[in-house]
Amino acid sequence: MCIRDRAYVAVMIFVSHCCAHVFLAVTRNNETGIATTLTYVDGLYWTVATLTSVGYGDMPIESEPSRILAVFVMAIGVVLISTFTALATDFLTTTDSLTINEDAKKNHMAAMLELYKIPWELQRDVIHVFPSIIGNDTERQFRESVEAMPPFIRERLMLYFNAHHLKQVSLFGDVAAQRPELLLEVTKTMQQRM
């Protein structure tokens, strides 16, 4: 759960809590005298039932201030539920921009192979080699972006970048698994000597 989702849940809880207290305050001023028996749980129950548009009707509201509050809570409920639906849809449909870029390159390559009527045997070889070409292209773009950054940021990024490559060597891979901070120190020492 990302920070935005946690903040949304916190807002929902806070709004429900506040509305429950306002409901209790408004109904206590009611002339019917029923409000004296209502508890916080009753107010929270009414708020959640109203926010979610369920509204069972087992806690009828009769005074004008209570009805105005109900309209306000219903409007908040529509906003909260639609925001939740939008966040859930965003979570389910978001894809990584690198994956989208790679898929576009693969589709383009497939279209070109088909256009030029490349035989299947050669297509199979291209398909086998193509992921490493995409990876090299992405890495090259990353290096170009890093080179454009200020030196103090570039040096720190290159430290992690080189440590990642050093981790591919079996001797250093074992070190990285057990003590990642040691791998960074080795990388830093190597960078200073080069």
C-alpha positions as a Markdown table, in Angstrom:
| # | Residue | x | y | z |
|---|---|---|---|---|
| 1 | Met | 0.0 | 0.0 | 0.0 |
| 2 | Cys | 1.6 | 3.3 | -1.1 |
| 3 | Ile | 1.6 | 6.5 | 0.9 |
| 4 | Arg | -1.3 | 8.0 | -1.2 |
| 5 | Asp | -3.5 | 5.0 | -0.4 |
| 6 | Arg | -2.7 | 5.1 | 3.3 |
| 7 | Ala | -3.5 | 8.8 | 3.3 |
| 8 | Tyr | -6.8 | 8.1 | 1.6 |
| 9 | Val | -7.7 | 5.5 | 4.2 |
| 10 | Ala | -6.7 | 7.9 | 7.0 |
| 11 | Val | -9.0 | 10.6 | 5.5 |
| 12 | Met | -11.9 | 8.1 | 5.3 |
| 13 | Ile | -11.5 | 7.1 | 8.9 |
| 14 | Phe | -11.1 | 10.8 | 10.0 |
| 15 | Val | -14.2 | 11.9 | 8.0 |
| 16 | Ser | -16.3 | 9.0 | 9.4 |
| 17 | His | -15.2 | 9.8 | 13.0 |
| 18 | Cys | -16.0 | 13.5 | 12.6 |
| 19 | Cys | -19.3 | 12.8 | 11.0 |
| 20 | Ala | -20.3 | 10.4 | 13.8 |
| 21 | His | -19.5 | 13.1 | 16.4 |
| 22 | Val | -21.5 | 15.7 | 14.4 |
| 23 | Phe | -24.4 | 13.3 | 14.1 |
| 24 | Leu | -24.4 | 12.8 | 17.9 |
| 25 | Ala | -24.2 | 16.5 | 18.5 |
| 26 | Val | -27.0 | 17.3 | 16.1 |
| 27 | Thr | -29.3 | 14.5 | 17.3 |
| 28 | Arg | -28.8 | 15.4 | 21.0 |
| 29 | Asn | -30.4 | 18.8 | 20.3 |
| 30 | Asn | -33.4 | 17.0 | 18.8 |
| 31 | Glu | -36.7 | 17.6 | 20.5 |
| 32 | Thr | -37.7 | 13.9 | 20.5 |
| 33 | Gly | -35.4 | 12.9 | 23.3 |
| 34 | Ile | -34.3 | 9.8 | 21.5 |
| 35 | Ala | -30.7 | 11.1 | 21.2 |
| 36 | Thr | -29.9 | 10.5 | 24.8 |
| 37 | Thr | -29.7 | 6.8 | 24.2 |
| 38 | Leu | -27.4 | 7.0 | 21.1 |
| 39 | Thr | -23.8 | 6.2 | 21.5 |
| 40 | Tyr | -20.7 | 6.8 | 19.4 |
| 41 | Val | -21.1 | 3.4 | 17.8 |
| 42 | Asp | -24.6 | 4.4 | 16.8 |
| 43 | Gly | -23.2 | 7.6 | 15.3 |
| 44 | Leu | -20.5 | 5.7 | 13.5 |
| 45 | Tyr | -23.0 | 3.1 | 12.2 |
| 46 | Trp | -25.3 | 5.9 | 10.9 |
| 47 | Thr | -22.3 | 7.7 | 9.2 |
| 48 | Val | -21.0 | 4.5 | 7.5 |
| 49 | Ala | -24.5 | 3.5 | 6.4 |
| 50 | Thr | -25.0 | 7.0 | 4.9 |
| 51 | Leu | -21.5 | 7.4 | 3.4 |
| 52 | Thr | -21.8 | 4.1 | 1.6 |
| 53 | Ser | -25.4 | 5.0 | 0.4 |
| 54 | Val | -26.8 | 1.9 | 2.2 |
| 55 | Gly | -29.0 | 3.9 | 4.5 |
| 56 | Tyr | -31.0 | 1.1 | 6.2 |
| 57 | Gly | -33.5 | 3.5 | 7.7 |
| 58 | Asp | -33.4 | 1.9 | 11.1 |
| 59 | Met | -32.2 | 5.2 | 12.6 |
| 60 | Pro | -34.6 | 7.7 | 11.1 |
| 61 | Ile | -33.6 | 11.4 | 11.2 |
| 62 | Glu | -36.4 | 13.8 | 11.8 |
| 63 | Ser | -35.0 | 17.2 | 12.5 |
| 64 | Glu | -33.9 | 19.6 | 9.9 |
| 65 | Pro | -30.3 | 19.9 | 11.0 |
| 66 | Ser | -30.0 | 16.1 | 11.0 |
| 67 | Arg | -31.3 | 16.0 | 7.4 |
| 68 | Ile | -28.9 | 18.7 | 6.3 |
| 69 | Leu | -26.1 | 16.7 | 7.9 |
| 70 | Ala | -27.3 | 13.6 | 6.1 |
| 71 | Val | -27.2 | 15.4 | 2.7 |
| 72 | Phe | -23.6 | 16.6 | 3.5 |
| 73 | Val | -22.5 | 13.1 | 4.5 |
| 74 | Met | -24.0 | 11.6 | 1.4 |
| 75 | Ala | -22.1 | 14.0 | -0.8 |
| 76 | Ile | -18.9 | 13.2 | 1.0 |
| 77 | Gly | -19.7 | 9.5 | 0.5 |
| 78 | Val | -20.0 | 9.9 | -3.2 |
| 79 | Val | -16.6 | 11.7 | -3.4 |
| 80 | Leu | -14.9 | 9.2 | -1.1 |
| 81 | Ile | -16.3 | 6.1 | -2.9 |
| 82 | Ser | -15.5 | 7.5 | -6.4 |
| 83 | Thr | -12.0 | 8.4 | -5.2 |
| 84 | Phe | -11.5 | 4.9 | -3.9 |
| 85 | Thr | -12.7 | 3.4 | -7.2 |
| 86 | Ala | -10.3 | 5.7 | -9.1 |
| 87 | Leu | -7.4 | 4.7 | -6.9 |
| 88 | Ala | -8.2 | 1.0 | -7.3 |
| 89 | Thr | -8.5 | 1.3 | -11.1 |
| 90 | Asp | -5.2 | 3.2 | -11.2 |
| 91 | Phe | -3.5 | 0.5 | -9.1 |
| 92 | Leu | -4.8 | -2.3 | -11.4 |
| 93 | Thr | -4.0 | -0.6 | -14.7 |
| 94 | Thr | -0.7 | 1.2 | -14.0 |
| 95 | Thr | 2.2 | -0.3 | -15.9 |
| 96 | Asp | 5.9 | 0.5 | -15.7 |
| 97 | Ser | 7.0 | 2.9 | -18.4 |
| 98 | Leu | 10.1 | 0.7 | -19.1 |
| 99 | Thr | 7.8 | -2.2 | -19.8 |
| 100 | Ile | 5.6 | -0.1 | -22.1 |
| 101 | Asn | 8.7 | 1.0 | -24.0 |
| 102 | Glu | 10.1 | -2.5 | -24.3 |
| 103 | Asp | 6.8 | -3.8 | -25.5 |
| 104 | Ala | 6.6 | -1.1 | -28.1 |
| 105 | Lys | 10.1 | -2.0 | -29.4 |
| 106 | Lys | 9.2 | -5.7 | -29.5 |
| 107 | Asn | 6.0 | -5.0 | -31.4 |
| 108 | His | 8.0 | -2.8 | -33.8 |
| 109 | Met | 10.6 | -5.4 | -34.4 |
| 110 | Ala | 8.0 | -8.1 | -34.9 |
| 111 | Ala | 6.2 | -5.9 | -37.5 |
| 112 | Met | 9.5 | -5.2 | -39.3 |
| 113 | Leu | 10.4 | -9.0 | -39.4 |
| 114 | Glu | 6.9 | -9.7 | -40.8 |
| 115 | Leu | 7.1 | -6.8 | -43.3 |
| 116 | Tyr | 10.4 | -8.1 | -44.8 |
| 117 | Lys | 9.3 | -11.7 | -44.7 |
| 118 | Ile | 12.2 | -12.9 | -42.6 |
| 119 | Pro | 12.3 | -16.7 | -42.3 |
| 120 | Trp | 11.3 | -18.2 | -39.0 |
| 121 | Glu | 14.7 | -19.6 | -38.2 |
| 122 | Leu | 16.3 | -16.1 | -38.4 |
| 123 | Gln | 13.3 | -14.6 | -36.5 |
| 124 | Arg | 13.9 | -17.1 | -33.7 |
| 125 | Asp | 17.6 | -15.9 | -33.5 |
| 126 | Val | 16.5 | -12.2 | -33.4 |
| 127 | Ile | 13.9 | -13.0 | -30.7 |
| 128 | His | 16.6 | -14.7 | -28.7 |
| 129 | Val | 19.0 | -11.7 | -28.9 |
| 130 | Phe | 16.5 | -8.9 | -28.8 |
| 131 | Pro | 16.0 | -8.7 | -24.9 |
| 132 | Ser | 19.7 | -8.0 | -24.4 |
| 133 | Ile | 19.6 | -5.3 | -27.0 |
| 134 | Ile | 16.7 | -3.7 | -25.3 |
| 135 | Gly | 18.5 | -3.9 | -22.0 |
| 136 | Asn | 21.7 | -2.4 | -23.4 |
| 137 | Asp | 19.6 | 0.4 | -24.9 |
| 138 | Thr | 17.9 | 1.1 | -21.6 |
| 139 | Glu | 21.2 | 1.1 | -19.8 |
| 140 | Arg | 22.7 | 3.5 | -22.3 |
| 141 | Gln | 19.8 | 5.9 | -21.9 |
| 142 | Phe | 20.3 | 5.7 | -18.1 |
| 143 | Arg | 24.0 | 6.4 | -18.3 |
| 144 | Glu | 23.3 | 9.4 | -20.6 |
| 145 | Ser | 20.8 | 10.7 | -18.1 |
| 146 | Val | 23.2 | 10.2 | -15.2 |
| 147 | Glu | 26.0 | 12.1 | -17.1 |
| 148 | Ala | 23.7 | 15.1 | -17.4 |
| 149 | Met | 23.3 | 15.3 | -13.6 |
| 150 | Pro | 25.3 | 17.4 | -11.2 |
| 151 | Pro | 28.6 | 15.8 | -10.2 |
| 152 | Phe | 27.8 | 15.1 | -6.5 |
| 153 | Ile | 24.6 | 13.2 | -7.6 |
| 154 | Arg | 26.3 | 11.5 | -10.5 |
| 155 | Glu | 29.1 | 10.1 | -8.3 |
| 156 | Arg | 26.7 | 8.6 | -5.8 |
| 157 | Leu | 24.5 | 7.1 | -8.6 |
| 158 | Met | 27.5 | 5.6 | -10.4 |
| 159 | Leu | 28.6 | 4.0 | -7.1 |
| 160 | Tyr | 25.4 | 2.0 | -7.0 |
| 161 | Phe | 25.4 | 1.4 | -10.7 |
| 162 | Asn | 28.9 | -0.1 | -10.6 |
| 163 | Ala | 28.1 | -2.0 | -7.4 |
| 164 | His | 25.2 | -3.6 | -9.3 |
| 165 | His | 27.6 | -4.7 | -12.1 |
| 166 | Leu | 30.2 | -5.9 | -9.6 |
| 167 | Lys | 27.5 | -8.1 | -7.9 |
| 168 | Gln | 27.3 | -10.1 | -11.1 |
| 169 | Val | 30.8 | -11.5 | -10.4 |
| 170 | Ser | 30.3 | -14.6 | -8.3 |
| 171 | Leu | 32.9 | -13.7 | -5.6 |
| 172 | Phe | 31.3 | -10.3 | -5.1 |
| 173 | Gly | 27.7 | -11.7 | -5.4 |
| 174 | Asp | 28.2 | -13.7 | -2.3 |
| 175 | Val | 29.5 | -10.6 | -0.5 |
| 176 | Ala | 26.6 | -8.5 | -1.7 |
| 177 | Ala | 24.1 | -11.1 | -0.4 |
| 178 | Gln | 25.7 | -11.2 | 3.1 |
| 179 | Arg | 26.9 | -7.6 | 3.5 |
| 180 | Pro | 25.7 | -5.1 | 0.9 |
| 181 | Glu | 27.4 | -2.2 | 2.6 |
| 182 | Leu | 30.8 | -3.9 | 2.1 |
| 183 | Leu | 30.1 | -4.2 | -1.6 |
| 184 | Leu | 29.6 | -0.4 | -1.7 |
| 185 | Glu | 32.9 | 0.1 | 0.1 |
| 186 | Val | 34.7 | -2.1 | -2.4 |
| 187 | Thr | 33.1 | -0.3 | -5.3 |
| 188 | Lys | 34.0 | 3.1 | -3.8 |
| 189 | Thr | 37.6 | 2.0 | -3.4 |
| 190 | Met | 37.8 | 0.7 | -6.9 |
| 191 | Gln | 36.3 | 3.9 | -8.3 |
| 192 | Gln | 38.9 | 6.0 | -6.4 |
| 193 | Arg | 41.8 | 3.9 | -7.8 |
| 194 | Met | 40.6 | 4.2 | -11.4 |
